[in-house]
Tab-separated table of C-alpha atoms in Angstrom:
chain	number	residue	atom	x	y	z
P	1	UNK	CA	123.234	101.205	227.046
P	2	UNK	CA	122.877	100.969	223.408
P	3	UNK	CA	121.968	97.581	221.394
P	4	UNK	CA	124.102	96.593	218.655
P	5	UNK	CA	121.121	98.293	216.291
P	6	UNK	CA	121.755	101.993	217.816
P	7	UNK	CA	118.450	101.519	219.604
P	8	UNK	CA	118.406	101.473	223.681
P	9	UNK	CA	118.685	98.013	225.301
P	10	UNK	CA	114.960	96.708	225.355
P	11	UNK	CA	113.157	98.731	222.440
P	12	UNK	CA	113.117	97.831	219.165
P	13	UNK	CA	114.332	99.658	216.374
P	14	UNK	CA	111.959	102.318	214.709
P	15	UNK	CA	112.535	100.015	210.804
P	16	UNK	CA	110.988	96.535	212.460
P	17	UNK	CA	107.502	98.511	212.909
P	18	UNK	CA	107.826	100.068	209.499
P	19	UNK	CA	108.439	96.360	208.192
P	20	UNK	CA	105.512	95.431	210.218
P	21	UNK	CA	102.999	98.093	208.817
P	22	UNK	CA	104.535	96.755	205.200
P	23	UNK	CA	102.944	93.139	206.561
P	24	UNK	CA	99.853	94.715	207.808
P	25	UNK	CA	98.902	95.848	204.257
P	26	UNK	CA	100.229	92.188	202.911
P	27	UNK	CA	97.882	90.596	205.434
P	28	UNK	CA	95.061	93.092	204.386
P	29	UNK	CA	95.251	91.739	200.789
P	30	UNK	CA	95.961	88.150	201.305
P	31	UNK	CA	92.281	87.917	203.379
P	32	UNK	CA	90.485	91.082	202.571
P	33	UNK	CA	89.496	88.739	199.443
P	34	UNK	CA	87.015	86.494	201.500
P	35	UNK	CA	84.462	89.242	202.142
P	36	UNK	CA	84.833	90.495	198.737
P	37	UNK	CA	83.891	87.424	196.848
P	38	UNK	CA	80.413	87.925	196.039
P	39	UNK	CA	81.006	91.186	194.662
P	40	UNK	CA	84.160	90.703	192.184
P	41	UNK	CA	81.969	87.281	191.047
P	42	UNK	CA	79.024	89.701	190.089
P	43	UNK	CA	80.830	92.663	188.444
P	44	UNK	CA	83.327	90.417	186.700
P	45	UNK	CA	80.954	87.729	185.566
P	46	UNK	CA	82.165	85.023	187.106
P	47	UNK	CA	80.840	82.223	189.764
P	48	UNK	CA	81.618	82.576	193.990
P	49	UNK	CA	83.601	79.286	193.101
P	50	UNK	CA	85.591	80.982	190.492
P	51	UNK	CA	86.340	83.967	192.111
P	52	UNK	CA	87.842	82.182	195.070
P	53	UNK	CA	90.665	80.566	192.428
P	54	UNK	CA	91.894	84.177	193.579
P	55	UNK	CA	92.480	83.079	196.636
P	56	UNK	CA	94.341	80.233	195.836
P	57	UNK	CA	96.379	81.913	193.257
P	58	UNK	CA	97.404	84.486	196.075
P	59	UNK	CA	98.281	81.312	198.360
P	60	UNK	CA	100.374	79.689	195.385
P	61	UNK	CA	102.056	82.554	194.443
P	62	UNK	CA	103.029	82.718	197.784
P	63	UNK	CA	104.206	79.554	197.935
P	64	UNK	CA	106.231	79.194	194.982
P	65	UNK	CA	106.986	82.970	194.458
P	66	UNK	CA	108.452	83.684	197.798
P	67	UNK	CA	111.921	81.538	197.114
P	68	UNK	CA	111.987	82.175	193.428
P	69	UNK	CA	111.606	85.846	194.311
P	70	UNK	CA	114.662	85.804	196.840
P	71	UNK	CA	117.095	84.136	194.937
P	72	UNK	CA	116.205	86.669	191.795
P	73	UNK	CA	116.448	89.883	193.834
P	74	UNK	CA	119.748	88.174	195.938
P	75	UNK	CA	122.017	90.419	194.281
P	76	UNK	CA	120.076	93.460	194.422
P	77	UNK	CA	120.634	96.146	198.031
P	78	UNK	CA	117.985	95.235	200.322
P	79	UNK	CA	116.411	98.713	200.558
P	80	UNK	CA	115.431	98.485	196.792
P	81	UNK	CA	114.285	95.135	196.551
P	82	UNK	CA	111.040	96.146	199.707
P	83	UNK	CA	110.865	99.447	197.608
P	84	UNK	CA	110.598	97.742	194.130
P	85	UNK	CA	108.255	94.907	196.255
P	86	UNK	CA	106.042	97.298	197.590
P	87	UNK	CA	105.892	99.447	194.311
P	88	UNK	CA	104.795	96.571	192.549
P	89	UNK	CA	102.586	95.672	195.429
P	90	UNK	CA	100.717	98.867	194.812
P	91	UNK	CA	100.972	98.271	191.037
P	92	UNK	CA	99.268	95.208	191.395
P	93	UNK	CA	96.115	96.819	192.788
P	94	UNK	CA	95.944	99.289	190.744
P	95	UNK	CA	95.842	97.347	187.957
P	96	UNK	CA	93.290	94.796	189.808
P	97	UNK	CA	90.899	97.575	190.163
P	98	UNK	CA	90.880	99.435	186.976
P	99	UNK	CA	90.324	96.206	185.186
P	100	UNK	CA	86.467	94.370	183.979
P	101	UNK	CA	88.491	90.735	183.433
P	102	UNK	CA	88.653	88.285	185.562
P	103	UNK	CA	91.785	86.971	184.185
P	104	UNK	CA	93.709	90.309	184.712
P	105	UNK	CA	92.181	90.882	188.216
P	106	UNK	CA	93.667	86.983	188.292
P	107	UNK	CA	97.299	87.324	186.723
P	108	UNK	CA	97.393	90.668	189.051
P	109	UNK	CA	96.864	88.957	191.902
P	110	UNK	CA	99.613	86.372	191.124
P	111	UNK	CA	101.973	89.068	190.971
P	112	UNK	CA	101.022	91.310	193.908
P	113	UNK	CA	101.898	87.063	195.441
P	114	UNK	CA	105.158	87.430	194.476
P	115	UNK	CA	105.914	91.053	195.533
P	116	UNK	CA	104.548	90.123	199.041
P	117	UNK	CA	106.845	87.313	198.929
P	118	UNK	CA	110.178	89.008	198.480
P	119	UNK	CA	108.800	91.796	200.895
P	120	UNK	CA	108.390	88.823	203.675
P	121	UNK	CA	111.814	87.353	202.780
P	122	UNK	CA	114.095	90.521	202.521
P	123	UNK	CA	111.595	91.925	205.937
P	124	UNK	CA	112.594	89.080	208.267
P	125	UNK	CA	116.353	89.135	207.361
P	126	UNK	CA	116.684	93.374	208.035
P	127	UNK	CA	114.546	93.192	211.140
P	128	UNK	CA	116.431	90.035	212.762
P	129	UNK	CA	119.536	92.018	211.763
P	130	UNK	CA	118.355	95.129	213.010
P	131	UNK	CA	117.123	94.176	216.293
P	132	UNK	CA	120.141	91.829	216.924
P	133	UNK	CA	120.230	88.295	218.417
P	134	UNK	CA	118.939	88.625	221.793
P	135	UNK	CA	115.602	90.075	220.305
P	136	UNK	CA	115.711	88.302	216.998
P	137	UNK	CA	112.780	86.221	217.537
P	138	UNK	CA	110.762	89.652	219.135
P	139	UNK	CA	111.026	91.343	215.755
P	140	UNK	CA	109.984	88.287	214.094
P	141	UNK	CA	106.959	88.647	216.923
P	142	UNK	CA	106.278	91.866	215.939
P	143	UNK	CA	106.424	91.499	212.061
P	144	UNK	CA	104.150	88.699	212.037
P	145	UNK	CA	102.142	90.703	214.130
P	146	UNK	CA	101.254	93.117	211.603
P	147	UNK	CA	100.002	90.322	209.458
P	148	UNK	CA	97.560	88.873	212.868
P	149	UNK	CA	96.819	92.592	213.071
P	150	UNK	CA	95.826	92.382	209.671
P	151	UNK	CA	92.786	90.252	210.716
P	152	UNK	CA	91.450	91.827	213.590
P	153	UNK	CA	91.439	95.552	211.739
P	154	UNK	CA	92.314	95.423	208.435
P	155	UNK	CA	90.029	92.800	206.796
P	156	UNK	CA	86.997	94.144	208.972
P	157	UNK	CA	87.647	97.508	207.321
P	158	UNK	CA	88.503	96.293	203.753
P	159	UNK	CA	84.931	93.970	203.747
P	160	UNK	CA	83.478	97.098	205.288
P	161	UNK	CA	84.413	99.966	202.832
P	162	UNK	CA	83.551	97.122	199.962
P	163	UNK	CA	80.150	97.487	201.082
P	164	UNK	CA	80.269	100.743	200.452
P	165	UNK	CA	82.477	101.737	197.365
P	166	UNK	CA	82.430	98.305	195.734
P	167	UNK	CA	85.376	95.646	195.977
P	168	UNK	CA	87.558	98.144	193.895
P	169	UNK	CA	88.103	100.351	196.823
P	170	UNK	CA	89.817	98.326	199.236
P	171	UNK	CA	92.696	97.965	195.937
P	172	UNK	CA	92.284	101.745	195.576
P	173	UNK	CA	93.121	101.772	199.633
P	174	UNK	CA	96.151	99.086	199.721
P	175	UNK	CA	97.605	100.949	196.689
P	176	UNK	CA	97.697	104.265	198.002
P	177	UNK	CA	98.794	102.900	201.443
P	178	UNK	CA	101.724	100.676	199.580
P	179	UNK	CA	102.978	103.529	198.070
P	180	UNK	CA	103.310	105.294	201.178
P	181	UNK	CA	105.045	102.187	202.827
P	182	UNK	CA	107.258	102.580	199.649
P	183	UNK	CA	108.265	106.176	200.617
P	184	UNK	CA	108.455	105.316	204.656
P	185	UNK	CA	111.088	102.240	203.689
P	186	UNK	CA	113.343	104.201	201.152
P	187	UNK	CA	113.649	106.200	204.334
P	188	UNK	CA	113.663	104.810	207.178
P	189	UNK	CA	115.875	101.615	205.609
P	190	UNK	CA	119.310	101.587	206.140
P	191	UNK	CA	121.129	101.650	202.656
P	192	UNK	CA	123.205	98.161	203.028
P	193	UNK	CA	124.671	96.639	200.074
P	194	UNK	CA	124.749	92.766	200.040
P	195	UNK	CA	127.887	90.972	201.378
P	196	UNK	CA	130.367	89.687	198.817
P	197	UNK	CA	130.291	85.991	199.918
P	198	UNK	CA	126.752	85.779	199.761
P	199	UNK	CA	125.739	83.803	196.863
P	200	UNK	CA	122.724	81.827	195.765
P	201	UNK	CA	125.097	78.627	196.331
P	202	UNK	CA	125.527	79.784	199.764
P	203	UNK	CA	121.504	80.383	199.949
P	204	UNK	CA	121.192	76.956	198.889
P	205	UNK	CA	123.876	75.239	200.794
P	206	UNK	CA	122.253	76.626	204.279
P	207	UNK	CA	119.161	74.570	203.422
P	208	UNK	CA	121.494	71.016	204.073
P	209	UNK	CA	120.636	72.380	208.040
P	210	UNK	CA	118.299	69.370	209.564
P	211	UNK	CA	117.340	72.374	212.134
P	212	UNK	CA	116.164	74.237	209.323
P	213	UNK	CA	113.509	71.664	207.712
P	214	UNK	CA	112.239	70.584	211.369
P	215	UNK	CA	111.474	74.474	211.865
P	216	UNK	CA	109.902	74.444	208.365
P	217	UNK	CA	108.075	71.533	209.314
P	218	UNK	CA	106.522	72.846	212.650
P	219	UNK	CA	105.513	75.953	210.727
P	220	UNK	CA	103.322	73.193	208.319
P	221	UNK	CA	102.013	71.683	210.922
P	222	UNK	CA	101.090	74.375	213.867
P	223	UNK	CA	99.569	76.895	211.326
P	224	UNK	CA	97.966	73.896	209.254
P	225	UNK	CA	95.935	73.168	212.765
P	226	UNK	CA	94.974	76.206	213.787
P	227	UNK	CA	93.258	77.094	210.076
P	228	UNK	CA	91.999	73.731	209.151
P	229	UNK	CA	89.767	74.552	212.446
P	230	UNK	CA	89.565	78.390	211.419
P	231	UNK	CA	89.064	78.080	207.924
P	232	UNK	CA	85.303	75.819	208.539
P	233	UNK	CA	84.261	77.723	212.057
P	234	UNK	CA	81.498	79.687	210.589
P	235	UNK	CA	79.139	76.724	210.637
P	236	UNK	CA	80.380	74.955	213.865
P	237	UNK	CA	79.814	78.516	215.749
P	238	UNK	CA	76.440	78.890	213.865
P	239	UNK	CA	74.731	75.133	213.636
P	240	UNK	CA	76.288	73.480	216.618
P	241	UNK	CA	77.082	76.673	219.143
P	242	UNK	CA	73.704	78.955	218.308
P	243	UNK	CA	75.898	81.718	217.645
P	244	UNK	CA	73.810	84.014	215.488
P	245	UNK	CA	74.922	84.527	211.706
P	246	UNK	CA	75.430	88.874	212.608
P	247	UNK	CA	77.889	87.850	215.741
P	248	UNK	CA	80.027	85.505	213.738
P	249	UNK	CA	82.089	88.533	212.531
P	250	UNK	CA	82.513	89.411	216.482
P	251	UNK	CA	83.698	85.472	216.773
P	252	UNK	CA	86.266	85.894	213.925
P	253	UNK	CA	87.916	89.486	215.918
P	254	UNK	CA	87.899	87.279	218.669
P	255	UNK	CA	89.801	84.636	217.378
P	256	UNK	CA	92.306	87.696	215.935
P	257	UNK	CA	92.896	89.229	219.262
P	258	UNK	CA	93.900	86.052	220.159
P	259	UNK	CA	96.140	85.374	217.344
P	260	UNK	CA	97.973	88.929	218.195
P	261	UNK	CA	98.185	88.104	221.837
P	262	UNK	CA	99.917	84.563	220.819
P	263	UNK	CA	102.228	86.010	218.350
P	264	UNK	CA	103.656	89.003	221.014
P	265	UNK	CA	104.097	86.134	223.919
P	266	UNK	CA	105.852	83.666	221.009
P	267	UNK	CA	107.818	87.424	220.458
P	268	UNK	CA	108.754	88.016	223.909
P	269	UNK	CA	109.458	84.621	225.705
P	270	UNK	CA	111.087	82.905	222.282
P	271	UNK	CA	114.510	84.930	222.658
P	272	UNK	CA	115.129	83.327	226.213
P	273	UNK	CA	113.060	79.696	226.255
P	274	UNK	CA	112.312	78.995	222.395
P	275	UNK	CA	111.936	75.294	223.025
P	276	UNK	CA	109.895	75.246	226.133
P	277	UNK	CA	107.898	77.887	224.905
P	278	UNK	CA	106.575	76.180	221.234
P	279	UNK	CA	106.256	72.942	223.057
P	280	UNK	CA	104.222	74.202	225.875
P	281	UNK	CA	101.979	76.151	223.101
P	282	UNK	CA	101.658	73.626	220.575
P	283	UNK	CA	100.434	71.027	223.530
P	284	UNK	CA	97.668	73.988	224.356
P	285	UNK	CA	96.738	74.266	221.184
P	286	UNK	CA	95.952	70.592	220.307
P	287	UNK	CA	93.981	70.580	223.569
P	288	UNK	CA	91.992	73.223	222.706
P	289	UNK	CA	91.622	72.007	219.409
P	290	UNK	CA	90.183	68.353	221.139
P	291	UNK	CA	87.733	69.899	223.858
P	292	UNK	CA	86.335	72.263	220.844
P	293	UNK	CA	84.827	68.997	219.542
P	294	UNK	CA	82.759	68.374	222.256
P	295	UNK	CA	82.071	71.503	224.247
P	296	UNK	CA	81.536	74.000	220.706
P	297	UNK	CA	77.564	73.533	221.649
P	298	UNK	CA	77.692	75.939	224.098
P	299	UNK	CA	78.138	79.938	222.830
P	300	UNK	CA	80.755	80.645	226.018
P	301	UNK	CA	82.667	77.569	225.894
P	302	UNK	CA	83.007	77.593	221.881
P	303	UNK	CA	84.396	81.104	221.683
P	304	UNK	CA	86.554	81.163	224.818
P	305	UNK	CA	88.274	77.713	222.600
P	306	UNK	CA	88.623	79.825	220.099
P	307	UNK	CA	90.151	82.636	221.292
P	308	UNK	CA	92.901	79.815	223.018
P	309	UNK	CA	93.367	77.931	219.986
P	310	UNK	CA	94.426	81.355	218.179
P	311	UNK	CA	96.602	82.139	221.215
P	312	UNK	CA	98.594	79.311	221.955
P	313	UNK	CA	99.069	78.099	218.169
P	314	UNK	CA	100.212	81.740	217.085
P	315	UNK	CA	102.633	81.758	219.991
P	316	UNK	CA	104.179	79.072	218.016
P	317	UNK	CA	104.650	81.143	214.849
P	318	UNK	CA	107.349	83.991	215.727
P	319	UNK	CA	109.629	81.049	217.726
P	320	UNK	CA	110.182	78.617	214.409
P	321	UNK	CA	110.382	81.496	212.011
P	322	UNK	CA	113.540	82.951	213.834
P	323	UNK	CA	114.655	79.519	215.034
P	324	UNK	CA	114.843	78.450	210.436
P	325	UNK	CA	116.208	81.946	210.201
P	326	UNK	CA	119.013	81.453	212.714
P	327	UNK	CA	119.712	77.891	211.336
P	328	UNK	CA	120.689	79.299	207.919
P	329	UNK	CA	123.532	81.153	209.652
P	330	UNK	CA	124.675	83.930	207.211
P	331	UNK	CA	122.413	83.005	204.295
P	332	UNK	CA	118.965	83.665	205.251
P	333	UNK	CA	117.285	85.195	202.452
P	334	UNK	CA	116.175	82.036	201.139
P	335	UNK	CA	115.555	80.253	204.225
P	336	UNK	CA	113.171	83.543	205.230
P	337	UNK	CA	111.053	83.076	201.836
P	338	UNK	CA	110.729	79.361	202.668
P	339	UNK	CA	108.810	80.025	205.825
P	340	UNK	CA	106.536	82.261	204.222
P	341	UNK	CA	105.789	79.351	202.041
P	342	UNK	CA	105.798	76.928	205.114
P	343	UNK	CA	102.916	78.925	206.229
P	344	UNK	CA	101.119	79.386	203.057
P	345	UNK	CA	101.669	75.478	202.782
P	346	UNK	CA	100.326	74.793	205.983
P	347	UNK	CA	97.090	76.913	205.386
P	348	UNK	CA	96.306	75.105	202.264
P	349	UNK	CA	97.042	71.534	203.572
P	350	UNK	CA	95.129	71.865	206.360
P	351	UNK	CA	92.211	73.393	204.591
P	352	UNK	CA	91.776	70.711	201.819
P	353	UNK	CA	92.463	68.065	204.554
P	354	UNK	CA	89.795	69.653	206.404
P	355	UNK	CA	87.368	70.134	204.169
P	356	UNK	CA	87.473	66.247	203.485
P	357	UNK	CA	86.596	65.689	206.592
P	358	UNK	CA	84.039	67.737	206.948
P	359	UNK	CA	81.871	65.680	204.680
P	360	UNK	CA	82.507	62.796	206.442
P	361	UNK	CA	80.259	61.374	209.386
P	362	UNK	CA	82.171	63.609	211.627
P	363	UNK	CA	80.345	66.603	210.108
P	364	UNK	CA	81.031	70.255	212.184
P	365	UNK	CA	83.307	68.307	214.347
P	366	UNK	CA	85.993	67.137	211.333
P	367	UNK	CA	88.058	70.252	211.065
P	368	UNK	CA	88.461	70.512	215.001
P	369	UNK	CA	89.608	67.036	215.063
P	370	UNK	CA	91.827	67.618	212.094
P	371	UNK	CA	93.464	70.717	213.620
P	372	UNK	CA	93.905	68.638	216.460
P	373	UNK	CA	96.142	66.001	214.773
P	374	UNK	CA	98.006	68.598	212.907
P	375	UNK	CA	99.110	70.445	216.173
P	376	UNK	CA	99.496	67.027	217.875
P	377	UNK	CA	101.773	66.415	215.361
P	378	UNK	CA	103.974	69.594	215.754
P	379	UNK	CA	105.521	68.505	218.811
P	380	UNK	CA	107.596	65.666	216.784
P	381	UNK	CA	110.022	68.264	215.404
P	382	UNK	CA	109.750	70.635	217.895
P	383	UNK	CA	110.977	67.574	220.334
P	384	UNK	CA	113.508	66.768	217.894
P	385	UNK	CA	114.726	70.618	217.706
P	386	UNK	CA	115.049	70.216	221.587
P	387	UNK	CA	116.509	67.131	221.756
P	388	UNK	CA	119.382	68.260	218.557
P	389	UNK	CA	119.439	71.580	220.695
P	390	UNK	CA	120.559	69.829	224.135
P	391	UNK	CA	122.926	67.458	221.768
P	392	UNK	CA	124.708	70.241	220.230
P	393	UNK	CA	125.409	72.258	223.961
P	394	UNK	CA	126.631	69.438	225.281
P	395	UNK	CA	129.172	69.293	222.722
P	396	UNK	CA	130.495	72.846	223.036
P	397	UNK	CA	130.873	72.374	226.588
P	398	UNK	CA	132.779	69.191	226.365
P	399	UNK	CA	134.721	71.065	223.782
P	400	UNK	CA	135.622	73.790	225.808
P	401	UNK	CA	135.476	71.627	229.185
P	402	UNK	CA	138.167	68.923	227.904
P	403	UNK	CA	141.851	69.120	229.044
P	404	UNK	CA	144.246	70.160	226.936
P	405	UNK	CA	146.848	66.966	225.682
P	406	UNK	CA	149.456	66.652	228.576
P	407	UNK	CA	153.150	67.331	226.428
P	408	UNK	CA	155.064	65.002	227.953
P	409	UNK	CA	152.458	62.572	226.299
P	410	UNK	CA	153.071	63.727	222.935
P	411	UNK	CA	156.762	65.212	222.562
P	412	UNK	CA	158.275	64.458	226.137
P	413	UNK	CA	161.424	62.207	225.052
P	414	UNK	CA	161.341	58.568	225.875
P	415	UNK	CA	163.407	57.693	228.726
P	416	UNK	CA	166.629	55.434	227.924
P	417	UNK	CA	167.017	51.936	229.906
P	418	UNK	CA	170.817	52.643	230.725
């Protein structure tokens, strides 16, 4: 029997996985960077330090750019705004690699922020619509998905064929590759012009939803934990676990597999048991997160933590992006950018947080212990989206549950005493 998206009941239609290779090459470029750094400091005359401000800039032009960049393009047919996106995604790169300045490599990859930022918001709105309610939240799975898969095969690749050509062609690579995407959307896409009564004061009025910020907020929080840990585990797998410094790399596909895993469960169960599902996960993860602390000085035990903190805390991921999505009702271009930036928020939070305390007297431990709290945290507003959740059925059953007012209450004439 057919879906509402022309696809049969249980599949997914063909756009979602072109949306999600569109991701894939996003993710590529947002981490691929790491690896690089040495290089682009060296041919560009810079310091490491310096060269990682393009890192943050990515991260803040994510942020910031995301939003701005889908209330601009609101008016705009959703096909052209991931072609223009991914045209000036490729753009970006192009102009990265042809360039000796650090500031233009710099402003470039400010820009190629933004691009990926309308792609994410515009991508999550066509493949929610697209796959249809009942497997909303599996698109979402299988969107994000290309960014986790990002990790485990694009960033090994990119660092990989740096080695090799020199940081330029990995930006040679994503260019040629976005303009390919570009060509596979304009396809693929359906050609949809934007409703009438959306507006950017509708955009705006969806964000009064109290669902909406406590999904925003568990997006802070869960990815916050999970890369405060991730973001410092080089030197707790190396000084505290005896991993050697040639199998961290193996470590880090680990922890990606994991991630991938977590996001296609969060895909799959989040349509039928959202709540239970990012509850149960979050719970894992800040468990996982607390027995890394003390059992990381053992190789086994420290990787197979790992591998569960990406799993469970990515499960989380896919569940609040559809559940902010869903809250917005029919205005969620906005609301779809914001998550992005949830995300990117979370990632930088938890980061600086952790990096405080890993100069403390906690040392290696810190960042474990601060991922920890972070995905402890997470279950305040995914209990309050469960709690608002059971509030709000029990109101449309009373509604529809209540008698109707007797007549002879209301218009029935009054008797006369005669």
């Amino acid at each position: 029997m057919p879906s509402v998206a022309g696809t049969p009941t249980g599949k997914l239609p063909f756009v979602v996985w072109v949306l999600a290779a569109g991701t894939f090459l996003m993710g590529t470029t947002e981490f691929v960077i790491a690896g690089l750094l040495p290089q682009i400091a060296g041919d560009l005359g810079v310091g490491v330090s310096r060269a990682g401000l393009l890192i943050t800039a990515f991260a803040i032009g994510m942020i910031v750019g995301g939003p701005t960049m889908a209330l601009a393009t609101l008016c705009l047919p959703r096909r052209l705004t991931l072609v223009l996106a991914l045209s000036v995604f490729a753009l970006g790169h192009v102009v990265a690699a042809l360039s000796t300045s650090f500031t233009v490599v710099l402003a470039a990859r400010v820009v190629t922020a933004l691009a990926t930022g309308a792609f994410w918001a515009i991508g999550f709105v066509i493949a929610t619509a697209a796959a249809g309610p009942a497997r909303a939240t599996r698109a979402i799975g299988v969107m994000m998905g290309g960014l986790t898969l990002a990790n485990v095969v694009g960033v090994p690749i990119g660092s990989s064929v740096g080695q090799y050509t020199g940081w330029r062609g990995p930006f040679w690579a994503l260019a040629v590759l976005a303009g390919l995407a570009a060509v596979f959307v304009g396809r693929f896409i359906p050609l949809t012009e934007r409703r009438a009564e959306i507006s950017v004061r509708a955009e705006v009025r969806a964000l009064r939803q109290g669902r909406l910020w406590l999904a925003l907020t568990a997006a802070v929080l869960i990815m916050g934990g999970v890369l405060a840990t991730y973001t410092y585990i080089t030197p707790l797998l190396t000084d505290r676990a005896g991993i050697p410094a040639g199998a961290v790399p193996l470590v880090l596909i680990v922890f990606g597999l994991g991630a991938l895993g977590g996001t296609a469960i969060g895909g799959r169960l989040g349509d039928h048991r959202p709540m239970a599902t990012t509850i149960t996960a979050a719970v894992v993860t800040a468990l996982a997160l607390l027995l890394l602390i003390p059992l990381s000085t053992g190789p086994v035990t420290a990787i197979a933590l790992v591998f569960l903190m990406a799993l469970a805390g990515f499960t989380v991921n896919p569940v609040v992006t559809s559940l902010a999505v869903r809250a917005a009702g029919d205005a969620p271009t906005l609301t779809s950018a914001l998550t992005t930036s949830a995300y990117n928020t979370g990632i930088a939070a938890g980061s600086a947080v952790a990096g405080q305390a890993l100069s403390t007297s906690l040392g290696l431990t810190g960042p474990a212990l601060v991922g920890a709290l972070f995905a402890t945290l997470t279950l305040l507003p995914l209990i309050a989206l469960a709690l608002s959740g059971t509030r709000r059925r029990a109101r449309i059953v009373a509604q529809r549950t209540a008698p109707a007012p007797a007549h002879d209450d209301i218009t029935a004439p009054v008797p006369s005493r005669h």
